[in-house]
CSV table of C-alpha atoms in Angstrom, one decimal:
chain,number,residue,atom,x,y,z
S,826,MET,CA,71.3,88.2,102.3
S,827,SER,CA,72.5,89.1,99.0
S,828,THR,CA,75.1,87.0,97.3
S,829,ASN,CA,77.2,87.1,94.1
S,830,ALA,CA,74.4,85.1,92.6
S,831,GLN,CA,71.7,87.3,91.0
S,832,ARG,CA,69.3,88.7,93.6
S,833,GLU,CA,66.1,89.7,91.8
S,834,PRO,CA,62.7,90.2,93.4
S,835,SER,CA,60.6,87.0,93.3
S,836,SER,CA,57.0,87.0,92.2
S,837,SER,CA,54.4,86.9,94.9
S,838,THR,CA,53.3,83.6,96.2
S,839,PRO,CA,50.0,82.5,94.7
S,840,GLN,CA,47.0,82.4,97.0
S,841,PRO,CA,45.0,79.2,97.4
S,842,SER,CA,41.4,79.0,96.2
S,843,SER,CA,38.7,79.0,98.8
S,844,ARG,CA,37.5,75.7,97.2
S,845,ASP,CA,40.7,74.0,98.5
S,846,ALA,CA,40.0,74.9,102.2
S,847,ASP,CA,39.3,71.2,102.9
S,848,SER,CA,42.9,70.3,102.0
S,849,THR,CA,45.3,72.0,104.4
S,850,LEU,CA,48.4,70.4,102.9
S,851,LEU,CA,47.3,71.3,99.4
S,852,ALA,CA,46.7,74.9,100.4
S,853,MET,CA,50.1,75.2,102.0
S,854,LEU,CA,51.8,73.8,99.0
S,855,LEU,CA,50.0,76.2,96.7
S,856,GLN,CA,50.9,79.1,99.0
S,857,ASP,CA,54.5,78.2,99.0
S,858,ASN,CA,54.9,77.6,95.2
S,859,LYS,CA,57.1,74.5,95.9
S,860,LEU,CA,54.7,71.9,94.6
S,861,HIS,CA,56.6,71.3,91.3
S,862,ALA,CA,60.0,70.5,92.9
S,863,LEU,CA,58.5,68.4,95.7
S,864,LEU,CA,56.4,66.2,93.4
S,865,HIS,CA,59.3,65.9,90.9
S,866,ALA,CA,61.4,64.5,93.7
S,867,LEU,CA,58.7,62.2,95.0
S,868,LEU,CA,58.2,60.8,91.5
S,869,GLN,CA,61.8,59.6,91.6
S,870,ASP,CA,61.4,58.2,95.1
S,871,SER,CA,61.0,54.5,95.4
S,872,THR,CA,59.4,54.7,98.8
S,873,PHE,CA,56.6,57.0,97.6
S,874,ARG,CA,56.1,55.0,94.3
S,875,SER,CA,55.8,51.7,96.2
S,876,ILE,CA,53.1,53.2,98.4
S,877,THR,CA,51.1,54.3,95.4
S,878,GLU,CA,51.1,50.8,93.8
S,879,LEU,CA,47.7,49.9,95.2
S,880,GLY,CA,45.7,49.1,92.1
S,881,SER,CA,44.0,50.8,89.2
S,882,VAL,CA,40.6,51.7,90.6
S,883,PRO,CA,39.5,55.2,89.5
S,884,PRO,CA,41.0,57.7,91.9
S,885,GLU,CA,37.6,59.1,92.8
S,886,THR,CA,37.1,56.1,95.0
S,887,GLY,CA,39.9,57.1,97.3
S,888,PRO,CA,43.6,58.1,97.5
S,889,GLU,CA,44.7,54.5,98.3
S,890,CYS,CA,43.9,53.6,94.7
S,891,VAL,CA,46.5,55.7,92.8
S,892,SER,CA,48.6,53.8,90.4
S,893,PRO,CA,52.3,54.6,89.5
S,894,GLY,CA,51.2,55.5,86.0
S,895,GLU,CA,48.7,58.0,87.2
S,896,VAL,CA,51.2,59.5,89.6
S,897,GLU,CA,53.7,59.9,86.7
S,898,ASN,CA,51.1,61.4,84.4
S,899,ALA,CA,49.7,63.9,86.9
S,900,GLY,CA,53.2,64.8,88.0
S,901,LYS,CA,54.3,65.5,84.4
S,902,GLN,CA,51.3,67.7,83.8
S,903,ILE,CA,52.1,69.7,86.8
S,904,LEU,CA,55.8,70.0,86.0
S,905,ASP,CA,55.1,70.9,82.3
S,906,GLU,CA,52.1,73.2,82.6
S,907,ASP,CA,52.2,75.8,85.4
S,908,SER,CA,49.0,77.3,84.2
S,909,ARG,CA,47.1,74.1,85.0
S,910,LEU,CA,47.9,74.2,88.7
S,911,GLU,CA,44.6,75.5,89.9
S,912,THR,CA,42.7,73.1,87.5
S,913,LEU,CA,44.7,70.1,88.6
S,914,SER,CA,44.0,71.0,92.2
S,915,GLN,CA,40.4,69.8,91.6
S,916,ASN,CA,41.5,66.6,89.8
S,917,GLY,CA,40.9,63.4,91.8
S,918,THR,CA,44.3,61.8,90.8
S,919,PHE,CA,46.1,64.9,91.8
S,920,ARG,CA,44.4,65.2,95.1
S,921,ALA,CA,45.1,61.6,95.8
S,922,ILE,CA,48.8,62.2,95.2
S,923,ILE,CA,48.7,65.0,97.7
S,924,ASP,CA,47.1,62.8,100.3
S,925,ARG,CA,49.7,60.2,99.6
S,926,LEU,CA,52.4,62.8,100.2
S,927,LEU,CA,50.9,63.4,103.7
S,928,SER,CA,51.2,59.7,104.4
S,929,VAL,CA,54.8,59.5,103.2
S,930,LEU,CA,56.1,62.3,105.4
S,931,PRO,CA,55.1,61.6,109.1
S,932,PRO,CA,54.0,64.6,111.2
S,933,ALA,CA,56.6,66.6,113.2
S,934,GLU,CA,57.3,65.4,116.7
S,935,TYR,CA,58.8,67.7,119.3
S,936,ALA,CA,61.6,66.3,121.4
S,937,VAL,CA,59.9,67.5,124.6
S,938,ASP,CA,56.8,69.6,125.2
S,939,GLU,CA,58.7,72.7,126.6
S,940,ARG,CA,60.7,72.8,123.4
S,941,ALA,CA,57.6,73.2,121.2
S,942,LEU,CA,57.9,76.2,118.9
S,943,SER,CA,55.3,78.9,119.0
S,944,CYS,CA,54.8,82.2,117.2
S,945,ILE,CA,55.0,85.5,119.0
S,946,THR,CA,55.2,89.1,118.0
S,947,VAL,CA,58.1,91.2,119.4
S,948,PRO,CA,57.6,93.7,120.8
S,949,PRO,CA,53.9,93.0,121.6
S,950,LYS,CA,51.8,94.7,119.0
S,951,PRO,CA,49.0,97.1,120.1
S,952,ASP,CA,45.5,96.1,118.8
S,953,GLY,CA,44.9,97.7,115.4
S,954,ALA,CA,48.4,99.1,115.1
S,955,THR,CA,49.8,99.7,111.6
S,956,LEU,CA,53.3,100.2,110.3
S,957,ALA,CA,52.3,103.8,109.4
S,958,GLU,CA,51.8,104.5,113.1
S,959,TYR,CA,54.7,102.4,114.3
S,960,PRO,CA,57.4,102.6,111.7
S,961,ASP,CA,59.9,100.7,113.8
S,962,GLY,CA,57.7,97.7,113.1
S,963,TRP,CA,57.6,94.3,114.8
S,964,SER,CA,59.4,90.9,114.4
S,965,GLU,CA,57.4,87.8,114.0
S,966,CYS,CA,59.2,85.1,115.9
S,967,LEU,CA,59.2,81.3,115.9
S,968,VAL,CA,60.6,80.4,119.3
S,969,THR,CA,60.5,78.1,122.3
S,970,ASN,CA,58.9,79.2,125.6
S,971,GLU,CA,62.4,79.4,127.0
S,972,ILE,CA,63.4,82.0,124.4
S,973,LYS,CA,60.1,83.8,124.7
S,974,ASN,CA,60.6,84.3,128.4
S,975,LYS,CA,64.2,85.4,127.9
S,976,ILE,CA,63.2,88.1,125.4
S,977,LEU,CA,60.3,89.4,127.4
S,978,SER,CA,62.2,89.4,130.7
S,979,THR,CA,65.1,91.4,129.3
S,980,PRO,CA,65.6,94.6,131.4
S,981,ARG,CA,64.4,97.7,129.6
S,982,PHE,CA,62.9,95.5,126.9
S,983,SER,CA,61.1,97.2,124.0
S,984,THR,CA,63.2,100.4,124.1
S,985,SER,CA,62.7,102.6,121.0
S,986,LEU,CA,65.1,102.3,118.1
S,987,ALA,CA,67.8,104.8,117.3
S,988,HIS,CA,67.4,106.6,114.0
S,989,PRO,CA,70.7,108.0,112.7
S,990,SER,CA,70.4,110.2,109.6
S,991,ARG,CA,70.1,107.9,106.6
S,992,ALA,CA,73.5,106.9,105.2
S,993,HIS,CA,72.7,104.1,102.7
S,994,ARG,CA,70.7,103.2,99.6
S,995,ILE,CA,69.9,99.9,97.9
S,996,GLY,CA,71.1,99.7,94.3
S,997,SER,CA,72.4,97.5,91.6
S,998,ALA,CA,75.8,95.8,92.4
S,999,PRO,CA,77.4,94.5,89.2
S,1000,GLY,CA,77.6,90.7,89.2
S,1001,LYS,CA,75.8,90.4,92.5
S,1002,GLY,CA,72.2,91.6,91.9
S,1003,LEU,CA,71.4,94.2,94.5
S,1004,GLY,CA,73.6,95.7,97.2
S,1005,ILE,CA,73.8,98.5,99.8
S,1006,PHE,CA,75.8,101.7,99.1
S,1007,ALA,CA,76.9,104.6,101.3
S,1008,THR,CA,75.2,107.9,100.5
S,1009,ARG,CA,77.6,110.0,102.7
S,1010,ASP,CA,81.1,109.6,104.2
S,1011,LEU,CA,81.2,107.5,107.4
S,1012,ASP,CA,83.9,107.2,110.0
S,1013,MET,CA,84.9,104.1,112.0
S,1014,GLY,CA,82.3,103.5,114.7
S,1015,ASP,CA,79.5,105.5,113.0
S,1016,LEU,CA,76.1,103.9,113.4
S,1017,ILE,CA,74.7,103.3,109.9
S,1018,TYR,CA,71.2,101.8,110.5
S,1019,VAL,CA,69.1,100.1,113.2
S,1020,GLU,CA,66.7,97.5,111.9
S,1021,ARG,CA,64.2,95.2,113.6
S,1022,PRO,CA,64.2,91.9,111.7
S,1023,LEU,CA,61.1,90.8,109.8
S,1024,LEU,CA,61.3,87.2,111.0
S,1025,VAL,CA,63.3,85.5,113.8
S,1026,THR,CA,63.5,81.7,113.6
S,1027,PRO,CA,65.8,78.8,114.6
S,1028,SER,CA,68.9,78.6,112.4
S,1029,CYS,CA,69.2,74.8,112.8
S,1030,THR,CA,66.9,71.8,112.9
S,1031,THR,CA,67.7,70.8,116.4
S,1032,HIS,CA,64.4,71.9,117.8
S,1033,VAL,CA,62.3,69.4,115.7
S,1034,LYS,CA,62.6,65.8,114.9
S,1035,ILE,CA,60.5,63.6,112.6
S,1036,GLY,CA,59.6,59.9,112.8
S,1037,HIS,CA,60.7,58.0,109.7
S,1038,PRO,CA,61.3,54.5,108.4
S,1039,GLN,CA,64.7,53.0,109.3
S,1040,ASP,CA,65.7,52.5,105.7
S,1041,TRP,CA,65.2,56.1,104.6
S,1042,THR,CA,68.3,57.6,102.9
S,1043,ARG,CA,69.9,60.8,104.0
S,1044,GLU,CA,68.3,62.5,101.0
S,1045,GLN,CA,64.8,61.3,102.0
S,1046,LEU,CA,65.3,62.4,105.6
S,1047,GLU,CA,66.5,65.8,104.5
S,1048,ARG,CA,63.5,66.2,102.2
S,1049,GLY,CA,61.2,65.1,105.0
S,1050,MET,CA,62.8,67.6,107.4
S,1051,ALA,CA,62.5,70.3,104.7
S,1052,PHE,CA,58.8,69.6,104.5
S,1053,VAL,CA,58.3,69.7,108.3
S,1054,TRP,CA,60.2,72.9,108.6
S,1055,GLY,CA,58.4,74.4,105.7
S,1056,GLN,CA,55.2,74.2,107.7
S,1057,GLN,CA,56.8,75.8,110.7
S,1058,TYR,CA,58.2,78.7,108.7
S,1059,TYR,CA,55.0,79.2,106.8
S,1060,ARG,CA,53.2,79.6,110.2
S,1061,VAL,CA,55.3,82.5,111.2
S,1062,PHE,CA,55.4,84.0,107.7
S,1063,GLU,CA,51.6,84.2,107.6
S,1064,ARG,CA,51.7,86.6,110.6
S,1065,LEU,CA,53.6,89.3,108.8
S,1066,GLU,CA,51.8,92.4,107.6
S,1067,PRO,CA,51.1,92.3,103.9
S,1068,GLU,CA,53.7,95.0,103.3
S,1069,ALA,CA,56.3,93.0,105.3
S,1070,GLN,CA,55.3,89.8,103.4
S,1071,ASN,CA,56.0,91.5,100.1
S,1072,ALA,CA,59.4,92.8,101.3
S,1073,PHE,CA,60.3,89.3,102.6
S,1074,LEU,CA,59.3,87.6,99.4
S,1075,SER,CA,61.4,90.1,97.3
S,1076,LEU,CA,64.6,88.7,99.0
S,1077,ALA,CA,66.8,86.2,97.3
S,1078,ASN,CA,66.1,82.5,97.7
S,1079,ILE,CA,68.9,80.1,96.7
S,1080,HIS,CA,67.1,77.0,98.0
S,1081,THR,CA,64.6,76.5,95.2
S,1082,GLU,CA,65.8,73.1,94.2
S,1083,ASP,CA,66.3,71.3,97.5
S,1084,GLY,CA,62.7,70.9,98.6
S,1085,SER,CA,62.8,73.9,101.0
S,1086,TRP,CA,59.5,75.9,101.1
S,1087,THR,CA,59.8,79.5,100.1
S,1088,ALA,CA,59.8,81.0,103.6
S,1089,HIS,CA,62.3,78.5,104.9
S,1090,GLY,CA,64.6,79.0,101.8
S,1091,ILE,CA,64.5,82.8,102.1
S,1092,CYS,CA,65.4,82.6,105.8
S,1093,ARG,CA,68.3,80.2,105.1
S,1094,THR,CA,69.6,82.6,102.4
S,1095,ASN,CA,69.2,85.9,104.2
S,1096,SER,CA,69.5,85.4,108.0
S,1097,PHE,CA,71.9,87.1,110.3
S,1098,GLY,CA,72.8,85.1,113.4
S,1099,ILE,CA,71.6,86.6,116.7
S,1100,GLU,CA,74.4,86.3,119.2
S,1101,GLY,CA,73.3,85.3,122.7
S,1102,LEU,CA,69.9,84.0,121.6
S,1103,PHE,CA,69.9,80.2,121.7
S,1104,ASP,CA,68.2,77.2,123.3
S,1105,THR,CA,70.3,74.7,125.1
S,1106,ILE,CA,69.2,71.2,124.1
S,1107,GLY,CA,71.3,68.7,126.0
S,1108,THR,CA,74.9,69.7,125.2
S,1109,THR,CA,73.9,71.5,122.0
S,1110,LYS,CA,73.3,75.2,121.5
S,1111,ALA,CA,70.5,75.8,119.1
S,1112,PRO,CA,70.8,79.4,117.8
S,1113,TYR,CA,68.4,81.8,116.3
S,1114,ALA,CA,68.7,84.1,113.3
S,1115,GLY,CA,66.9,87.1,111.9
S,1116,VAL,CA,66.0,88.3,108.3
S,1117,CYS,CA,66.1,92.0,107.7
S,1118,LYS,CA,64.1,94.0,105.1
S,1119,GLU,CA,67.1,96.2,104.1
S,1120,PHE,CA,70.4,95.0,105.4
S,1121,SER,CA,69.8,91.4,104.4
S,1122,ARG,CA,70.6,92.7,100.9
S,1123,ALA,CA,74.2,93.5,102.0
S,1124,ASN,CA,76.8,91.5,100.0
S,1125,HIS,CA,79.7,89.6,101.4
S,1126,SER,CA,83.4,90.5,101.5
S,1127,CYS,CA,86.3,88.7,103.2
S,1128,GLY,CA,87.3,92.2,104.2
S,1129,PRO,CA,84.0,93.8,105.2
S,1130,ASN,CA,83.5,97.5,106.1
S,1131,VAL,CA,80.3,97.0,108.2
S,1132,THR,CA,79.8,95.0,111.3
S,1133,ARG,CA,76.6,94.2,113.2
S,1134,TYR,CA,75.3,93.7,116.7
S,1135,PHE,CA,71.9,92.6,117.9
S,1136,ASP,CA,70.5,94.6,120.8
S,1137,LEU,CA,68.0,92.5,122.8
S,1138,LYS,CA,66.5,95.5,124.6
S,1139,SER,CA,65.3,97.1,121.4
S,1140,PHE,CA,65.2,93.7,119.5
S,1141,ALA,CA,67.0,95.1,116.6
S,1142,PHE,CA,70.3,94.8,114.6
S,1143,HIS,CA,72.7,97.7,114.8
S,1144,PHE,CA,74.9,98.1,111.6
S,1145,SER,CA,78.0,100.2,112.0
S,1146,ALA,CA,81.1,101.2,110.0
S,1147,VAL,CA,84.2,99.3,111.1
S,1148,ARG,CA,86.5,101.6,109.1
S,1149,PRO,CA,86.0,104.8,107.1
S,1150,ILE,CA,83.6,104.4,104.2
S,1151,LYS,CA,83.3,106.9,101.3
S,1152,ALA,CA,80.1,108.0,99.8
S,1153,GLY,CA,79.2,105.7,96.9
S,1154,GLU,CA,81.2,102.8,98.3
S,1155,GLU,CA,79.4,99.5,98.7
S,1156,MET,CA,78.7,98.4,102.2
S,1157,THR,CA,79.7,94.7,102.8
S,1158,VAL,CA,79.4,92.2,105.7
S,1159,ALA,CA,81.0,88.8,106.3
S,1160,TYR,CA,79.0,85.6,105.7
S,1161,GLY,CA,81.5,83.4,107.5
S,1162,VAL,CA,84.7,83.2,109.6
S,1163,LEU,CA,87.0,85.9,108.4
S,1164,HIS,CA,90.3,84.6,109.8
S,1165,ASP,CA,89.9,81.2,108.1
S,1166,ILE,CA,92.1,80.4,105.1
S,1167,ARG,CA,90.5,80.6,101.6
S,1168,SER,CA,89.6,76.9,101.3
S,1169,ALA,CA,87.6,77.1,104.6
S,1170,ARG,CA,85.9,80.3,103.7
S,1171,GLN,CA,84.9,78.9,100.3
S,1172,LYS,CA,82.9,76.2,102.1
S,1173,ASP,CA,80.9,79.0,103.8
S,1174,HIS,CA,80.5,80.7,100.5
S,1175,GLN,CA,79.1,77.5,98.9
S,1176,LYS,CA,76.3,77.5,101.4
S,1177,TYR,CA,75.1,80.7,99.6
S,1178,LYS,CA,76.1,79.4,96.1
S,1179,PHE,CA,78.5,82.1,95.1
S,1180,ASP,CA,82.2,82.4,94.4
S,1181,CYS,CA,83.9,85.4,96.2
S,1182,ASP,CA,86.1,87.5,94.0
S,1183,CYS,CA,87.6,89.8,96.7
S,1184,PRO,CA,91.4,90.2,96.8
S,1185,ALA,CA,91.8,87.6,99.6
S,1186,CYS,CA,90.2,85.0,97.3
S,1187,GLY,CA,92.1,86.0,94.2
S,1188,PRO,CA,95.3,84.8,92.6
S,1189,ASP,CA,97.4,85.9,95.6
S,1190,PHE,CA,95.3,84.0,98.1
S,1191,GLU,CA,98.2,82.1,99.5
S,1192,LEU,CA,99.8,85.3,100.8
S,1193,SER,CA,96.5,86.3,102.3
S,1194,ASP,CA,96.0,82.9,103.9
S,1195,GLN,CA,99.4,83.2,105.6
S,1196,ASN,CA,98.7,86.7,106.7
S,1197,ARG,CA,95.5,85.6,108.4
S,1198,LEU,CA,97.1,82.7,110.2
S,1199,ASP,CA,100.0,85.0,111.4
S,1200,ILE,CA,97.5,87.7,112.5
S,1201,MET,CA,95.6,85.3,114.7
S,1202,ALA,CA,98.8,83.9,116.2
S,1203,SER,CA,100.0,87.4,117.1
S,1204,ALA,CA,97.5,87.6,120.0
S,1205,GLY,CA,99.2,84.9,122.1
S,1206,ASP,CA,102.1,87.0,123.4
S,1207,LEU,CA,100.6,90.4,123.9
S,1208,ASP,CA,100.2,90.2,127.7
S,1209,ALA,CA,103.5,88.4,128.3
S,1210,ASN,CA,105.3,90.9,126.2
S,1211,TYR,CA,103.8,93.8,128.0
S,1212,ALA,CA,104.8,92.4,131.4
S,1213,ALA,CA,108.4,91.9,130.2
S,1214,TRP,CA,108.5,95.4,128.7
S,1215,LEU,CA,107.4,96.9,132.0
S,1216,GLU,CA,110.0,95.0,133.9
S,1217,ASP,CA,113.0,95.4,131.5
S,1218,LYS,CA,113.7,99.1,131.1
S,1219,THR,CA,116.5,98.4,128.6
S,1220,LEU,CA,113.9,97.5,126.0
S,1221,PRO,CA,113.1,100.3,123.6
S,1222,LYS,CA,110.1,102.5,124.8
S,1223,ASP,CA,108.3,102.1,121.5
S,1224,GLU,CA,109.0,98.3,121.0
S,1225,LEU,CA,105.4,97.2,121.8
S,1226,ILE,CA,103.9,100.1,119.9
S,1227,LYS,CA,105.9,99.4,116.7
S,1228,THR,CA,105.0,95.7,116.8
S,1229,SER,CA,101.3,96.3,117.2
S,1230,LEU,CA,101.2,99.1,114.6
S,1231,TRP,CA,102.8,96.6,112.2
S,1232,TRP,CA,100.1,94.1,112.8
S,1233,ILE,CA,97.4,96.7,112.5
S,1234,LYS,CA,98.8,97.7,109.1
S,1235,MET,CA,98.6,94.1,108.0
S,1236,MET,CA,95.0,93.8,109.2
S,1237,LYS,CA,94.0,97.0,107.4
S,1238,SER,CA,95.5,95.6,104.2
S,1239,GLU,CA,93.4,92.5,104.6
S,1240,GLY,CA,90.3,94.4,105.6
S,1241,LEU,CA,90.1,92.7,109.0
S,1242,GLU,CA,89.3,95.7,111.3
S,1243,SER,CA,86.2,93.9,112.6
S,1244,LEU,CA,88.3,91.1,114.2
S,1245,ALA,CA,88.7,91.1,118.0
S,1246,ILE,CA,92.5,90.8,117.5
S,1247,TYR,CA,92.4,94.3,115.8
S,1248,ARG,CA,91.0,95.6,119.1
S,1249,ARG,CA,93.6,93.8,121.1
S,1250,HIS,CA,96.4,95.5,119.2
S,1251,LEU,CA,94.7,98.9,119.5
S,1252,ASP,CA,94.5,98.2,123.3
S,1253,ALA,CA,98.2,97.2,123.4
S,1254,ILE,CA,99.2,100.5,121.9
S,1255,HIS,CA,96.9,102.5,124.1
S,1256,ARG,CA,98.2,100.6,127.2
S,1257,ALA,CA,101.8,101.3,126.2
S,1258,TYR,CA,101.2,105.0,125.8
S,1259,VAL,CA,99.4,105.1,129.2
S,1260,ALA,CA,102.4,103.3,130.8
S,1261,LEU,CA,104.7,105.9,129.1
S,1262,GLY,CA,102.6,108.8,130.4
S,1263,ASP,CA,102.1,110.1,126.8
S,1264,LYS,CA,98.9,111.9,127.1
S,1265,GLU,CA,98.5,113.0,123.5
S,1266,ASN,CA,98.9,109.5,122.0
S,1267,ALA,CA,97.0,107.8,124.9
S,1268,VAL,CA,94.0,110.0,124.1
S,1269,LYS,CA,94.4,109.3,120.3
S,1270,TYR,CA,94.4,105.6,120.6
S,1271,GLY,CA,91.8,105.6,123.4
S,1272,THR,CA,89.5,107.4,121.0
S,1273,LEU,CA,90.2,104.8,118.2
S,1274,LEU,CA,89.6,102.0,120.7
S,1275,GLY,CA,86.3,103.6,121.7
S,1276,LYS,CA,85.2,103.8,118.1
S,1277,TRP,CA,86.0,100.1,117.6
S,1278,HIS,CA,83.8,99.3,120.6
S,1279,GLN,CA,81.0,101.4,119.2
S,1280,ALA,CA,81.1,99.6,115.9
S,1281,ASP,CA,81.4,96.2,117.6
S,1282,ARG,CA,78.5,96.6,120.0
S,1283,GLY,CA,76.5,99.5,118.7
S,1284,LEU,CA,77.2,101.4,121.9
S,1285,LYS,CA,78.2,104.9,122.7
S,1286,PRO,CA,82.0,105.0,122.7
S,1287,PRO,CA,83.4,104.6,126.3
S,1288,VAL,CA,85.4,107.8,125.9
S,1289,THR,CA,85.1,108.6,129.6
S,1290,TRP,CA,87.7,106.1,130.6
S,1291,LEU,CA,89.6,105.5,127.4
S,1292,SER,CA,90.3,109.0,126.1
S,1293,ASP,CA,89.5,111.4,128.9
S,1294,PRO,CA,93.0,112.9,130.0
S,1295,SER,CA,92.0,113.5,133.6
S,1296,ARG,CA,90.8,109.9,134.0
S,1297,LEU,CA,93.8,108.4,132.2
S,1298,GLN,CA,96.2,110.3,134.5
S,1299,LYS,CA,94.4,108.8,137.5
S,1300,ARG,CA,94.9,105.2,136.4
S,1301,PRO,CA,97.3,103.1,138.5
S,1302,ASP,CA,99.4,102.3,135.4
S,1303,TRP,CA,99.8,105.9,134.3
S,1304,ALA,CA,103.5,106.6,133.5
S,1305,ILE,CA,104.5,103.4,135.3
S,1306,ARG,CA,107.2,102.6,132.6
S,1307,THR,CA,108.9,105.9,133.4
S,1308,GLN,CA,109.3,105.2,137.1
S,1309,ALA,CA,112.7,104.1,138.5
């Protein structure tokens, strides 16, 4: 996803020469364009250097005869001269270093066989199908058998995608690289776009473990895990259509310096979590996430105007307006937990290497922090207050309504319409008007409540029971507050 860091298209990943077919690891590294950073880290690594201290016999006699000096020299050549990469791939010293790399990082071990990750295409792709024929496209997925079965056994799975009239464009966002902007006015609850993700992958490393020496540091272990995951992500990336590969590679990658392979880094930078899709490994939930061609370019805001929902039946994200959006306005999403105070939100932002400059993170952040804490605390008494209000007829008729309207005004000022607590206060107002037998206002707030549900779940507003006057008047709580 786009961040406040510059988001410029990256160059295509270089393709390996056919002459290197005998070296799978070398081919992968060349494909991923991560060789420089990985070797640079290894040259500083005492474990790797000690393994290479095996003599000074010419490297052509075997990889076990690479000296530290040769490692250093070959590594510097690679780091300093990008243009020599293909030439060096034929150099005996260089190839010996690569073989040594394979020995330093043990192969991946899966915790249990049924957790083994495999690649699948969702929905199943017809033989010879092209994106021109099937513009809704497919998702290439790296999943366990458990998740594969869950996806394919979903009732009405593989339903076609909804196609609302286009309401967005991708353009330059000052200080942020690229962003998404509205091309027409939108109302709360309007469906903006439905997008099937390019890739769906695990969003944590719980699925895979690696064997490693007991004295490895955390940094060495993280580097080893990045290497293992790089191979897994490259497997699923390879399955994308060329057009989809190019779109994927044009997304931002903020993990270019930590050993992550390109495919893994782009997924870590741009993925949206997929609610309800996770493996249960022991007591741990191991979730999945998806990268989108278009909406992964949406920038963050601590008061976003767009919310998302993943529909398993169509295997697609639904992006909807959570409040009115004007034509030309930037569409934003939340990268973290909105109701947290600024210091906690900043920890989420640092994962994406940007500093948020929205009003809630500005000079008056302390007031915003307190507002967010108070807003979340306001939910606790809603049901108890409603019961007391029904019982005590001496309380003002509009007491609950005024209270919830006050909280809704505060949430609007903070841009927190996407929170569930916003819906709860809308519901409290709607419920009060139903209890008062006020048809006009019950319909009004029932409509707003329906639009919130539409934005939150990408569904058709449930107007038949929230805003239909004839149905409202048949409810058992209709006008109950007015009864003696």
